[in-house]
CSV table of C-alpha atoms in Angstrom, one decimal:
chain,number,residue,atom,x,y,z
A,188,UNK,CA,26.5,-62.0,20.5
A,189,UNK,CA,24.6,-58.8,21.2
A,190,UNK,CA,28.0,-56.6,21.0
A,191,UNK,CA,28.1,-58.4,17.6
A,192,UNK,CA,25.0,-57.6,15.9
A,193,UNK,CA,25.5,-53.8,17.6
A,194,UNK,CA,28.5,-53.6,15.8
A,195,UNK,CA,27.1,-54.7,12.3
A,196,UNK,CA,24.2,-52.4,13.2
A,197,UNK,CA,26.6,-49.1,13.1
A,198,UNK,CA,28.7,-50.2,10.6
A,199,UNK,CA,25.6,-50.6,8.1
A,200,UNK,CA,24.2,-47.1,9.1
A,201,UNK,CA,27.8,-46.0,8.2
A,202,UNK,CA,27.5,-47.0,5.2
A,203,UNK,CA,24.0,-46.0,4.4
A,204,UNK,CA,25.0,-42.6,6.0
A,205,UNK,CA,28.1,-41.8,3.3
A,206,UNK,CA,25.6,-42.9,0.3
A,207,UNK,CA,25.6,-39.2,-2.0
A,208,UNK,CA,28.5,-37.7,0.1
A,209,UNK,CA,31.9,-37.4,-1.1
A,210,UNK,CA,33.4,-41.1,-2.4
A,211,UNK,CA,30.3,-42.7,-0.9
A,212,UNK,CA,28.0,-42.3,-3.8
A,213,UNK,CA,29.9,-45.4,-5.7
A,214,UNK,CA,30.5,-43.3,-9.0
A,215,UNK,CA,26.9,-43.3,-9.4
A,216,UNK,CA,25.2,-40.4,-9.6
A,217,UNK,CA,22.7,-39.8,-6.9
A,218,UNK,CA,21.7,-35.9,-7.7
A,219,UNK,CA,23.3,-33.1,-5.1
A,220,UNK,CA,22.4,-33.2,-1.4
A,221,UNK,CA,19.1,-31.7,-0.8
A,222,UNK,CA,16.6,-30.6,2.3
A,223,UNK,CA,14.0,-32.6,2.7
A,224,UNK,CA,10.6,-30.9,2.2
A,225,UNK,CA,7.3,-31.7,2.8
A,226,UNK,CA,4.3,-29.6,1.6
A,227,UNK,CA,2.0,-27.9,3.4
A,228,UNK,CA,-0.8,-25.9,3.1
A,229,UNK,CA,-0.2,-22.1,4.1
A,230,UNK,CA,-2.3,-20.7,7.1
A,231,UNK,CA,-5.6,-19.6,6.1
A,232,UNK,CA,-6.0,-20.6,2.6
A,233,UNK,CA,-6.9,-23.9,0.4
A,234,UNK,CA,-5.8,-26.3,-1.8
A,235,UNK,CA,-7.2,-25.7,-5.3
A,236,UNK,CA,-6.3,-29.0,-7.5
A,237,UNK,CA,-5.4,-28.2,-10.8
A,238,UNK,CA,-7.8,-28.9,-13.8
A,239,UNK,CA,-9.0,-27.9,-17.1
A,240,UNK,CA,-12.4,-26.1,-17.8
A,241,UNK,CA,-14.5,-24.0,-19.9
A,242,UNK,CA,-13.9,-20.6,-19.0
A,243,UNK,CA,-16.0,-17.7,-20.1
A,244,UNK,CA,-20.3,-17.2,-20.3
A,245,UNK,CA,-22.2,-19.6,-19.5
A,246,UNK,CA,-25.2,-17.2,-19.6
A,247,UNK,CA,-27.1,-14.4,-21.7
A,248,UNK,CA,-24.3,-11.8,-22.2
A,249,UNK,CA,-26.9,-8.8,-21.2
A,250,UNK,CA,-23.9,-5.9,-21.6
A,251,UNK,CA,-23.8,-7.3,-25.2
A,252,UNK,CA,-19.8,-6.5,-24.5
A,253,UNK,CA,-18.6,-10.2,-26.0
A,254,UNK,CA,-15.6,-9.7,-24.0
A,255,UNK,CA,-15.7,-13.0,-22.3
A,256,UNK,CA,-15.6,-15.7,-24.9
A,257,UNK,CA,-15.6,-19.2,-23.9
A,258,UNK,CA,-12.4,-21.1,-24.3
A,259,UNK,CA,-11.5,-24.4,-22.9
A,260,UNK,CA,-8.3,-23.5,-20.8
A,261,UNK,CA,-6.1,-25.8,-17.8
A,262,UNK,CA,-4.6,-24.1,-14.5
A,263,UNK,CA,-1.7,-26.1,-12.5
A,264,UNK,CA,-2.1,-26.6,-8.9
A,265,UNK,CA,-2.2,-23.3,-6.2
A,266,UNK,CA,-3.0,-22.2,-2.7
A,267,UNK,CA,-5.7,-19.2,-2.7
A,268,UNK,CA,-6.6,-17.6,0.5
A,269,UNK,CA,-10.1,-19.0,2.4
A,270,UNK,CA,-11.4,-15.0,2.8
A,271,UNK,CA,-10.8,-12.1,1.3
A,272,UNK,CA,-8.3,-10.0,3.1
A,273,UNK,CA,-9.4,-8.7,6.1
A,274,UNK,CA,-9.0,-5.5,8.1
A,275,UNK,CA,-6.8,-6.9,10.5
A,276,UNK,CA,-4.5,-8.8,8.2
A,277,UNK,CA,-3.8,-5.8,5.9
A,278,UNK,CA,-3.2,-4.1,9.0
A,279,UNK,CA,-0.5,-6.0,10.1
A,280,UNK,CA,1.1,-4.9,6.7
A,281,UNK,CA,0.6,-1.4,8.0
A,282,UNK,CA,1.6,-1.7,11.6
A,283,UNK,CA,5.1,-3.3,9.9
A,284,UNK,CA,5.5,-0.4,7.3
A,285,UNK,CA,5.5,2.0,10.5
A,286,UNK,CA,7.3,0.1,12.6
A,287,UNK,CA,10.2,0.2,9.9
A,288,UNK,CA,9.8,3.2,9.3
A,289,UNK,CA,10.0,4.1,13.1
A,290,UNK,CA,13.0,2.6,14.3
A,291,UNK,CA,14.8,3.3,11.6
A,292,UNK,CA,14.7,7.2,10.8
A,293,UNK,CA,13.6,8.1,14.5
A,294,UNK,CA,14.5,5.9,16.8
A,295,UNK,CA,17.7,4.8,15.6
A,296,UNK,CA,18.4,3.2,18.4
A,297,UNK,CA,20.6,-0.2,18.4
A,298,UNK,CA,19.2,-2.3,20.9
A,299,UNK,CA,16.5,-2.4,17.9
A,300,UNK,CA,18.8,-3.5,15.5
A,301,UNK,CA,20.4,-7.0,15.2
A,302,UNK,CA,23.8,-6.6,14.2
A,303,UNK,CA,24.8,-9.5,11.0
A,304,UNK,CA,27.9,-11.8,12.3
A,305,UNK,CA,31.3,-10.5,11.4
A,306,UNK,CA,30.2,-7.0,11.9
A,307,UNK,CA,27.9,-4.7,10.1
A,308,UNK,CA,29.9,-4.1,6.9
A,309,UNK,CA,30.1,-7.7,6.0
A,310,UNK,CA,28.7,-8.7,3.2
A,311,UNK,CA,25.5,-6.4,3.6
A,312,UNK,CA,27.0,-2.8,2.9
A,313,UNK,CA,26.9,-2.1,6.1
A,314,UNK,CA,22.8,-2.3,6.4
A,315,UNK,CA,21.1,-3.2,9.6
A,316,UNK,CA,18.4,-5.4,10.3
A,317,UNK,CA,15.5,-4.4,12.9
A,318,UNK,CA,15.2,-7.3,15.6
A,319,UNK,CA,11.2,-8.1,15.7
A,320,UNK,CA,11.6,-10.5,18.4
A,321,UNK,CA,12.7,-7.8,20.6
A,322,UNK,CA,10.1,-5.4,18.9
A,323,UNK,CA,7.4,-7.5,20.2
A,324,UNK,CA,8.8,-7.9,23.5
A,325,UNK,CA,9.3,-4.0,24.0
A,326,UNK,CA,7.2,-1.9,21.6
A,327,UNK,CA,8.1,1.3,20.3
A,328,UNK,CA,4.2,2.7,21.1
A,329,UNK,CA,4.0,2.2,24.6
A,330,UNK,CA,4.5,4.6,27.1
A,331,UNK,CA,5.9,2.3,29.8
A,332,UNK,CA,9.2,1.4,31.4
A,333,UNK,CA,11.9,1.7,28.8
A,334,UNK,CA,10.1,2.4,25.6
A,335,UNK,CA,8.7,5.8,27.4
A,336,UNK,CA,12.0,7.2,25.9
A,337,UNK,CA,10.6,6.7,22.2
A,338,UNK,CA,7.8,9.6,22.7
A,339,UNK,CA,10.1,12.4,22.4
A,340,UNK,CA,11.6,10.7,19.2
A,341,UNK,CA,8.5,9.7,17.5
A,342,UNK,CA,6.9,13.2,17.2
A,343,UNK,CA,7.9,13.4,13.7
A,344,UNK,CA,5.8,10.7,12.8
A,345,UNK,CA,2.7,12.5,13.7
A,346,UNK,CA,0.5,15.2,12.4
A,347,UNK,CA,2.3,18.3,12.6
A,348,UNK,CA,0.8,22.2,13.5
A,349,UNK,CA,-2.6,22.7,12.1
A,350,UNK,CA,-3.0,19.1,11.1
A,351,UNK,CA,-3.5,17.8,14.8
A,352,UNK,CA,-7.1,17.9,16.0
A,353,UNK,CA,-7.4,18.3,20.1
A,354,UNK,CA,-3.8,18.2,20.4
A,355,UNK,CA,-3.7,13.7,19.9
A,356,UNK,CA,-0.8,12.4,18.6
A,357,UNK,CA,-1.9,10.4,15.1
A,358,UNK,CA,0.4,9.1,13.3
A,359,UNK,CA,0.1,11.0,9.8
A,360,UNK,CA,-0.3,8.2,7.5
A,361,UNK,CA,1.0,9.9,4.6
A,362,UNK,CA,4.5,8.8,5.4
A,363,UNK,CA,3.8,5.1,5.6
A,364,UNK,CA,5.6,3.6,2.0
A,365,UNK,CA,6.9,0.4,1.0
A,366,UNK,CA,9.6,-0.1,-0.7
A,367,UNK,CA,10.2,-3.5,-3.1
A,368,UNK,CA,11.3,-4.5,-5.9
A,369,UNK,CA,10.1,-7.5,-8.2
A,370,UNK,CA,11.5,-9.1,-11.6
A,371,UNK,CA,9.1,-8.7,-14.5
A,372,UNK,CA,10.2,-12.2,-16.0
A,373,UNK,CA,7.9,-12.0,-19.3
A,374,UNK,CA,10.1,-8.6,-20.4
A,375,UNK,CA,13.2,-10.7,-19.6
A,376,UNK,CA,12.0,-13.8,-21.6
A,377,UNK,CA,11.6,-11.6,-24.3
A,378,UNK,CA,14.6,-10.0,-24.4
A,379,UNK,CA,17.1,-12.8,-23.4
A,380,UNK,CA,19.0,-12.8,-27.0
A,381,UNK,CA,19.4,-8.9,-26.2
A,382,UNK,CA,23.2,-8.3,-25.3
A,383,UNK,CA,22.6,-4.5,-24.4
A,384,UNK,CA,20.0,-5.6,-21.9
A,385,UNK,CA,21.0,-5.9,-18.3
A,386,UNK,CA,19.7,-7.7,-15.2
A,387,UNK,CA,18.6,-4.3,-14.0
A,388,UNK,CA,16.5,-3.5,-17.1
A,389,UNK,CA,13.5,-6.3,-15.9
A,390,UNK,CA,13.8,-5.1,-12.2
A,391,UNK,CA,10.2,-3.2,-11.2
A,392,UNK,CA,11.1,-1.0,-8.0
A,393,UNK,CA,8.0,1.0,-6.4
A,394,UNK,CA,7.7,3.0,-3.4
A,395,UNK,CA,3.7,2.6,-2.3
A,396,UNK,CA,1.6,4.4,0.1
A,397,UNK,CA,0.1,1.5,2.1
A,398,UNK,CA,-2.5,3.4,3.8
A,399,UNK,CA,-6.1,2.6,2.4
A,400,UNK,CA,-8.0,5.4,1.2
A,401,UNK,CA,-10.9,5.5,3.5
A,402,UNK,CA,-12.4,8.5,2.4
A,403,UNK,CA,-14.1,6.1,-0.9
A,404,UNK,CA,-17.2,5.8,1.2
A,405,UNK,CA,-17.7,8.9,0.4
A,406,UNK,CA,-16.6,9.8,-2.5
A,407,UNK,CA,-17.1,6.6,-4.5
A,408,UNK,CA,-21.5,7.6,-3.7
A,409,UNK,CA,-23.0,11.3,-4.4
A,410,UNK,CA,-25.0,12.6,-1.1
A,411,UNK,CA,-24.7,9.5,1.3
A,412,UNK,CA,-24.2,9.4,4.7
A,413,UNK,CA,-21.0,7.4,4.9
A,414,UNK,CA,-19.2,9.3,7.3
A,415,UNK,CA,-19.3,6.7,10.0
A,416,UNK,CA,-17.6,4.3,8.0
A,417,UNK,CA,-14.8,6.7,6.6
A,418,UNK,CA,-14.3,7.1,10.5
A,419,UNK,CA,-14.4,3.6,11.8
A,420,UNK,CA,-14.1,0.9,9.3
A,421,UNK,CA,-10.7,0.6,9.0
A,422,UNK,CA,-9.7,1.4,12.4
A,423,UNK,CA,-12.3,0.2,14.6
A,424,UNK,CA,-12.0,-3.3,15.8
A,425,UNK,CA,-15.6,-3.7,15.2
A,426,UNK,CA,-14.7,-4.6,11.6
A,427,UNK,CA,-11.6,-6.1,12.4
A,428,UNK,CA,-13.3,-9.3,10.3
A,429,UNK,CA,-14.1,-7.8,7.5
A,430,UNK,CA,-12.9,-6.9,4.1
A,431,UNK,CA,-10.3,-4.2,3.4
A,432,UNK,CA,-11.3,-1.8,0.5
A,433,UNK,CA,-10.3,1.4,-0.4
A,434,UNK,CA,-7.0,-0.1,-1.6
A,435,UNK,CA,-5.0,0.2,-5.2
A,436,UNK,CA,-4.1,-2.5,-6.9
A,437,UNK,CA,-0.5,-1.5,-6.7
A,438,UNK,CA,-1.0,-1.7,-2.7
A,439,UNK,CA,-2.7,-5.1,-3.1
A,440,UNK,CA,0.5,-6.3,-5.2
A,441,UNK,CA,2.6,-4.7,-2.5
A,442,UNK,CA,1.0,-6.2,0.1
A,443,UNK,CA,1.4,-9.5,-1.4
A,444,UNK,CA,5.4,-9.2,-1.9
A,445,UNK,CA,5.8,-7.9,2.1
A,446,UNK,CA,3.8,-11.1,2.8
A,447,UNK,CA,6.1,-13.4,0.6
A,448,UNK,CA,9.2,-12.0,2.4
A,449,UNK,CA,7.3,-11.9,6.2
A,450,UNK,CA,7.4,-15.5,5.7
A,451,UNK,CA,10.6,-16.2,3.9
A,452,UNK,CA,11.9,-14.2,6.7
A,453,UNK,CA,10.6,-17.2,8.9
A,454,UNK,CA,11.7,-20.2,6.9
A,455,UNK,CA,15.4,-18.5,6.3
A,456,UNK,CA,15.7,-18.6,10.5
A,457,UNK,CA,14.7,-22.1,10.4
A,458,UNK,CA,16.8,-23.4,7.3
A,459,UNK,CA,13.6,-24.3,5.7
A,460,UNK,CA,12.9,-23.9,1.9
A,461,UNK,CA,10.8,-20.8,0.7
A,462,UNK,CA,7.3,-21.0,-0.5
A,463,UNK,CA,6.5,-20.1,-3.9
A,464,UNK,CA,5.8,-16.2,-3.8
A,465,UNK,CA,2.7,-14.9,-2.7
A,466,UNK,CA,0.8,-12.9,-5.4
A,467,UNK,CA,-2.9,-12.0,-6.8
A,468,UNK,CA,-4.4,-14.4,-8.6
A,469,UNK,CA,-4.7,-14.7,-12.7
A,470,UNK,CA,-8.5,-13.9,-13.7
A,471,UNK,CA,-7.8,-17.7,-15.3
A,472,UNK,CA,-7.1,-18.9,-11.2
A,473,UNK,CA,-10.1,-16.5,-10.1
A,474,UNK,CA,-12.7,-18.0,-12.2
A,475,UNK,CA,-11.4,-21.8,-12.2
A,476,UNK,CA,-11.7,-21.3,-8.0
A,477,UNK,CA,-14.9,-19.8,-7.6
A,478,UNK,CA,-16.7,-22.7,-9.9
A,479,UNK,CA,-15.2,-25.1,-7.4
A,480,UNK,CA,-15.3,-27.5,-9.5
A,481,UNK,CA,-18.6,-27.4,-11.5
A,482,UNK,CA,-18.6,-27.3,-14.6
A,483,UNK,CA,-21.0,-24.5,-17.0
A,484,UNK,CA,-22.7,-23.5,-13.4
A,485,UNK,CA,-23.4,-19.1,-13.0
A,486,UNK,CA,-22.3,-18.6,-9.3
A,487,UNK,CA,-19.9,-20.0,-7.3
A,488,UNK,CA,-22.3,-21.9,-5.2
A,489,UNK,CA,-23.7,-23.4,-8.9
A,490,UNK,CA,-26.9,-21.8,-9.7
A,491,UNK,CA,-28.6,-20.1,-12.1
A,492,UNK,CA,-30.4,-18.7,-8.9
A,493,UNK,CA,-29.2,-15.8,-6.3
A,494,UNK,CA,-31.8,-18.1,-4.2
A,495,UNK,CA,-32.0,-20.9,-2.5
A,496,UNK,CA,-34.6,-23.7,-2.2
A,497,UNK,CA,-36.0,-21.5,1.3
A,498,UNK,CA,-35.6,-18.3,-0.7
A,499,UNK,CA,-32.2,-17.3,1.2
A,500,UNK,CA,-30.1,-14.6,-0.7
A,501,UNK,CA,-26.8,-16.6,-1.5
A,502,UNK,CA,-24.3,-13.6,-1.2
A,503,UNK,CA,-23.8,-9.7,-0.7
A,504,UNK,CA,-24.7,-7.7,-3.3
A,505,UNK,CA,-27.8,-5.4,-4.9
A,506,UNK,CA,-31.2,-7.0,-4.6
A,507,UNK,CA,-33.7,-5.8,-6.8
A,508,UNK,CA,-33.3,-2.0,-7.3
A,509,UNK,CA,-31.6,-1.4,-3.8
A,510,UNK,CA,-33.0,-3.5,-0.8
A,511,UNK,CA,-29.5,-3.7,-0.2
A,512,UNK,CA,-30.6,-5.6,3.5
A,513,UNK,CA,-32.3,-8.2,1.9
A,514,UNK,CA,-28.8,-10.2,1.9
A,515,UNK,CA,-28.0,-9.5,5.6
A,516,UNK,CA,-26.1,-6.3,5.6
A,517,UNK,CA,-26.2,-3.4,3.7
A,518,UNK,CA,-22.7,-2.7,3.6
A,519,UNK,CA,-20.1,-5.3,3.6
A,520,UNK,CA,-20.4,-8.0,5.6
A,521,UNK,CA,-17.0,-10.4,7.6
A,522,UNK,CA,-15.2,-12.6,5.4
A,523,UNK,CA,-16.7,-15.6,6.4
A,524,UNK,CA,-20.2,-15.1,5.6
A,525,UNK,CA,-22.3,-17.3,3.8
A,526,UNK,CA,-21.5,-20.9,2.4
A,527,UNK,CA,-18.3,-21.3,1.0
A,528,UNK,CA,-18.4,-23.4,-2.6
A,529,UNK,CA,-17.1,-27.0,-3.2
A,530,UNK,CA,-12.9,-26.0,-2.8
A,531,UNK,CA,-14.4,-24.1,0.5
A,532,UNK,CA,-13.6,-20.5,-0.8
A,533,UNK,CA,-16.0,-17.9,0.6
A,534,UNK,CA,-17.5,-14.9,-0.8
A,535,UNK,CA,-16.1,-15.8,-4.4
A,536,UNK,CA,-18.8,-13.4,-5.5
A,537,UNK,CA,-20.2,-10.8,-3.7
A,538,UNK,CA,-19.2,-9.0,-0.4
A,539,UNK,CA,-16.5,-7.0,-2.1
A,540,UNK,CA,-14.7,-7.3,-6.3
A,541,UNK,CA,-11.4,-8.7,-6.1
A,542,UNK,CA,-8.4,-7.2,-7.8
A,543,UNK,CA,-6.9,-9.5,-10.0
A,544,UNK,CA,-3.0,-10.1,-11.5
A,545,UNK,CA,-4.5,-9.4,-15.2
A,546,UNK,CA,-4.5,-6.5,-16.8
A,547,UNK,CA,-7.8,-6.0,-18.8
A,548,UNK,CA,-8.3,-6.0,-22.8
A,549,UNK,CA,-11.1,-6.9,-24.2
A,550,UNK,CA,-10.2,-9.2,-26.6
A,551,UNK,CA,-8.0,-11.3,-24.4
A,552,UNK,CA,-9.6,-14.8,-24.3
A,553,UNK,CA,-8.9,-14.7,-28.4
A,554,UNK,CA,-4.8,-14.1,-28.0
A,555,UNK,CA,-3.8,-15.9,-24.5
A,556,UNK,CA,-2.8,-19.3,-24.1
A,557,UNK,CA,-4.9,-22.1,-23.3
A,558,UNK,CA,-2.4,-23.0,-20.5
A,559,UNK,CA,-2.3,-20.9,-17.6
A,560,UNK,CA,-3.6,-18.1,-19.7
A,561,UNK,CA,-3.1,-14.3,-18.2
A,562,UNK,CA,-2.6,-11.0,-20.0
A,563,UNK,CA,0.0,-9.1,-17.8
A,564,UNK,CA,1.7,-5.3,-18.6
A,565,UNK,CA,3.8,-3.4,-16.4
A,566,UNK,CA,2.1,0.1,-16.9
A,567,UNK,CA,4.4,3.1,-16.8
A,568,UNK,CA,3.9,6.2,-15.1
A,569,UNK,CA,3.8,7.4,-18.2
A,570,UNK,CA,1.3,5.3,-20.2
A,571,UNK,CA,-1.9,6.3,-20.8
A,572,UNK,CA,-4.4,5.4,-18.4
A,573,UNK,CA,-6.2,2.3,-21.0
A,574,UNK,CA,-3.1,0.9,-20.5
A,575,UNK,CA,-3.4,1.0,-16.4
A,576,UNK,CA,-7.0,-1.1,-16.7
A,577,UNK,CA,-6.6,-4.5,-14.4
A,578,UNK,CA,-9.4,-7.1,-14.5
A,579,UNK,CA,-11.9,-7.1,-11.4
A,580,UNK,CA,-13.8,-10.1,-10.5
A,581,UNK,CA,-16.8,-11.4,-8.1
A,582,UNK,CA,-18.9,-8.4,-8.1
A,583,UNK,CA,-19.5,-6.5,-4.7
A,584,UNK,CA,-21.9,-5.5,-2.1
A,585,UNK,CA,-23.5,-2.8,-4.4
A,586,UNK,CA,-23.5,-4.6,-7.6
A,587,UNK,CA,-26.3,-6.4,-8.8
A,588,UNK,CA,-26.8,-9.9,-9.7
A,589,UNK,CA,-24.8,-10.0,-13.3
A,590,UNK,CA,-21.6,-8.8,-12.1
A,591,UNK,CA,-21.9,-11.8,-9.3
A,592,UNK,CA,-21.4,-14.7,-11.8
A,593,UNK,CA,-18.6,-16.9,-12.5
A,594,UNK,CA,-17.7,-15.1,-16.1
A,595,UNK,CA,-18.1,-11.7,-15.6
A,596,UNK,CA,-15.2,-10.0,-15.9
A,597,UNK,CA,-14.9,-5.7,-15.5
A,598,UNK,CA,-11.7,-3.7,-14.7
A,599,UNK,CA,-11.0,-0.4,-12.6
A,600,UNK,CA,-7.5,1.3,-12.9
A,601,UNK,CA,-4.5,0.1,-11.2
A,602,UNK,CA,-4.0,3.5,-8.6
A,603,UNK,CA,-8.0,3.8,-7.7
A,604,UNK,CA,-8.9,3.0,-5.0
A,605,UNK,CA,-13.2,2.1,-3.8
A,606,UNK,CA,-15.3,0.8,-1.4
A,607,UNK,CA,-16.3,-2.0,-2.7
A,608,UNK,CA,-12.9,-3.8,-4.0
A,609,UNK,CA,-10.5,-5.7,-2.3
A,610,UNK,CA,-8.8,-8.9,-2.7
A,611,UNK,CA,-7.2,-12.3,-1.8
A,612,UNK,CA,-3.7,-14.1,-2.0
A,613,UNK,CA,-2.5,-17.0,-4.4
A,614,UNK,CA,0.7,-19.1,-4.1
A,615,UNK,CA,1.4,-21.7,-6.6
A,616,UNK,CA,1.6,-25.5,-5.5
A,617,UNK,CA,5.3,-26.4,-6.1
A,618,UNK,CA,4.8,-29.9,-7.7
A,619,UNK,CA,2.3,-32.0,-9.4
A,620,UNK,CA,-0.4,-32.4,-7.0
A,621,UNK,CA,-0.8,-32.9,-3.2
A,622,UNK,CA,-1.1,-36.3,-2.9
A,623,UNK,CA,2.0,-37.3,-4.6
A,624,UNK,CA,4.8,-38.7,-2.6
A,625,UNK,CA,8.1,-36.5,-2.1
């Protein structure tokens, strides 16, 4: 009896097994096979629901600038990064950019190098890809055992002649560029009736220095004594926690592609499915995240105080007319200071501006959509510079109290670089909401 009921056992499950493949879908049609996928929240940031909400001033405009008129507007599901970026992840975006760089014009050497099945001209143009596994077991900076070899070859990648101070080897940071290349799908929706256009016409390719600029603390401030922190703050692990600054946007969006493909990179070896793409967030997804959820409040935290009920300074930034320590640091100050708001973002405002994806014109609330609304242009080299002008939200460490709220909105230029911006990471929620079943 129990070799019996085994037997129906498998033969059900055989039959449940064939249903979609082949002859076993009865005629019917049952969609094409498919992974199974189940979300999940990326390391590091949150879950921001998606919503509808009154975006623009809630307060007295005091610039009199009228440039951010309020307009009811909804925003789909996304991921946004906890912190802002910090020193030590942006430099793992460095570290990568010269490890590339590295192995592949000095090094050269194979045992680097994974070599694609079927040879290295199959299918790949005859391309090689650098092995990181064994990068990390062996790296190409030590000077022990086998990689001692490497010091001869990686001269070139340091400060040459007059450029060396005491003789150290320091790798000349000039030569660290990215190279990527994105789609600019709004040009291609607008042109998809165009027969002379090609696929090539709506591919952005840039080449970008990644290297922050850390001589902003000093020239971003006339006659202040910031040369400690054009020395250390990057490259000290002191501030290892706190925010990068003295980066472009164009890095910022770079940095956000390398970080879309570190982890595709991942899913592809595991035959899992790819994440939305990494990007900075719309100055729609900016300001619906840092109300968290409340509705007509100033400041992230709600408001309309910088205080609270003990007479605590809420963020970093400007108090008064410069007691810049009142806050708790008068620079910047780690990522996870303070109290995070309701979706449990911190430093929404404050600590350093954020770059966003939107480029900046002044009348934008009147001509975007009311559905995930965003001005975007792909600036030339060759466009003048008003046409270069990205928005910049959350106010910084040296701003004072208006450029903190919820609504205010500035810009800066797409290739300047300061001390006191930085920014975070979005990726889109692929689906209705969270909670729904797959």
């Amino acid at each position: 009896m129990k070799q019996i009921y085994f037997l129906i056992i498998v033969l059900a499950g055989g039959v449940l097994s064939g249903c979609g493949r082949g002859g076993g879908d009865r005629g019917e049609v049952v969609g094409v096979p498919a992974r199974s996928f189940r979300a999940e929240v990326p390391y590091g940031m949150v879950y921001i629901p998606g919503g509808s909400f009154l975006m623009g001033q809630t307060d007295q405009d005091v610039t009199f600038a009228q440039i951010a008129q309020t307009k009811q507007v909804t925003v789909s599901p996304f991921f946004m990064d906890q912190t802002e970026t910090s020193n030590s992840q942006y430099k793992m975006f460095v570290n990568w950019v010269r490890d590339s760089i590295a192995i592949t014009n000095y090094i050269n050497d194979n045992k680097y190098f994974i070599q694609p099945k079927g040879g290295a001209s199959n299918n790949n143009g005859g391309k090689k890809f650098i092995n990181w596994e064994f990068v990390k077991k062996n790296p190409i900076w030590s000077s022990k055992g086998n990689q001692a070899n490497n010091t001869q070859k990686l001269q070139g990648m340091y400060y040459q002649g007059d450029d060396r101070v005491f003789d150290r080897n320091e790798v000349d940071v000039r030569l660290l560029k990215y190279n990527y290349a994105l789609f600019t799908l709004r040009d291609a929706a607008d042109h998809h009736n165009d027969k002379t256009k090609h696929r090539s016409d709506f591919i952005v390719r840039d080449t970008v220095a990644v290297y922050p600029d850390t001589l902003v603390w000093l020239s971003d401030f006339s006659y202040a004594a910031n040369e400690p922190m054009v020395e250390s703050y990057f490259s000290h692990p002191a501030f290892r926690n706190y925010p990068v600054v003295g980066v472009t946007w164009r890095q910022a969006r770079a940095y956000s592609v390398w970080r879309t493909r570190y982890n595709d990179a991942y899913k592809d070896k595991r035959h899992l499915p790819h994440r939305a793409p990494y990007s900075l967030p719309t100055e729609a997804e900016f300001e619906y995240a840092a109300r968290g959820g409340r509705i007509g409040t100033d400041y992230p935290w709600g408001g309309p105080y910088i205080k609270n009920a003990k007479g605590c300074l809420l963020a970093n930034f400007k108090p008064g007319r410069g007691n810049y320590t009142d806050d708790g640091g008068a620079y910047t100050v780690p990522v996870r200071s303070y109290f995070p708001n309701d979706y449990g973002l911190y430093n929404m405002a404050g600590n350093v501006a954020e770059w966003t994806l939107s480029a900046f014109d002044e009348s934008a609330s009147t001509f975007v959509h009311d559905l995930a609304p965003t001005f975007n242009y792909e600036a030339k080299s060759t466009d003048p510079e008003i046409l270069k002008r990205k928005v910049v939200r959350g106010g910084s460490w040296k701003d004072i109290g208006y450029f903190l709220q919820n609504s205010t909105r500035t810009y800066e230029y797409q290739d300047t670089a300061k001390s006191y911006i930085g920014f975070r990471c979005v990726t889109k929620y692929l689906g209705r909401d969270i909670t729904d079943k797959r």
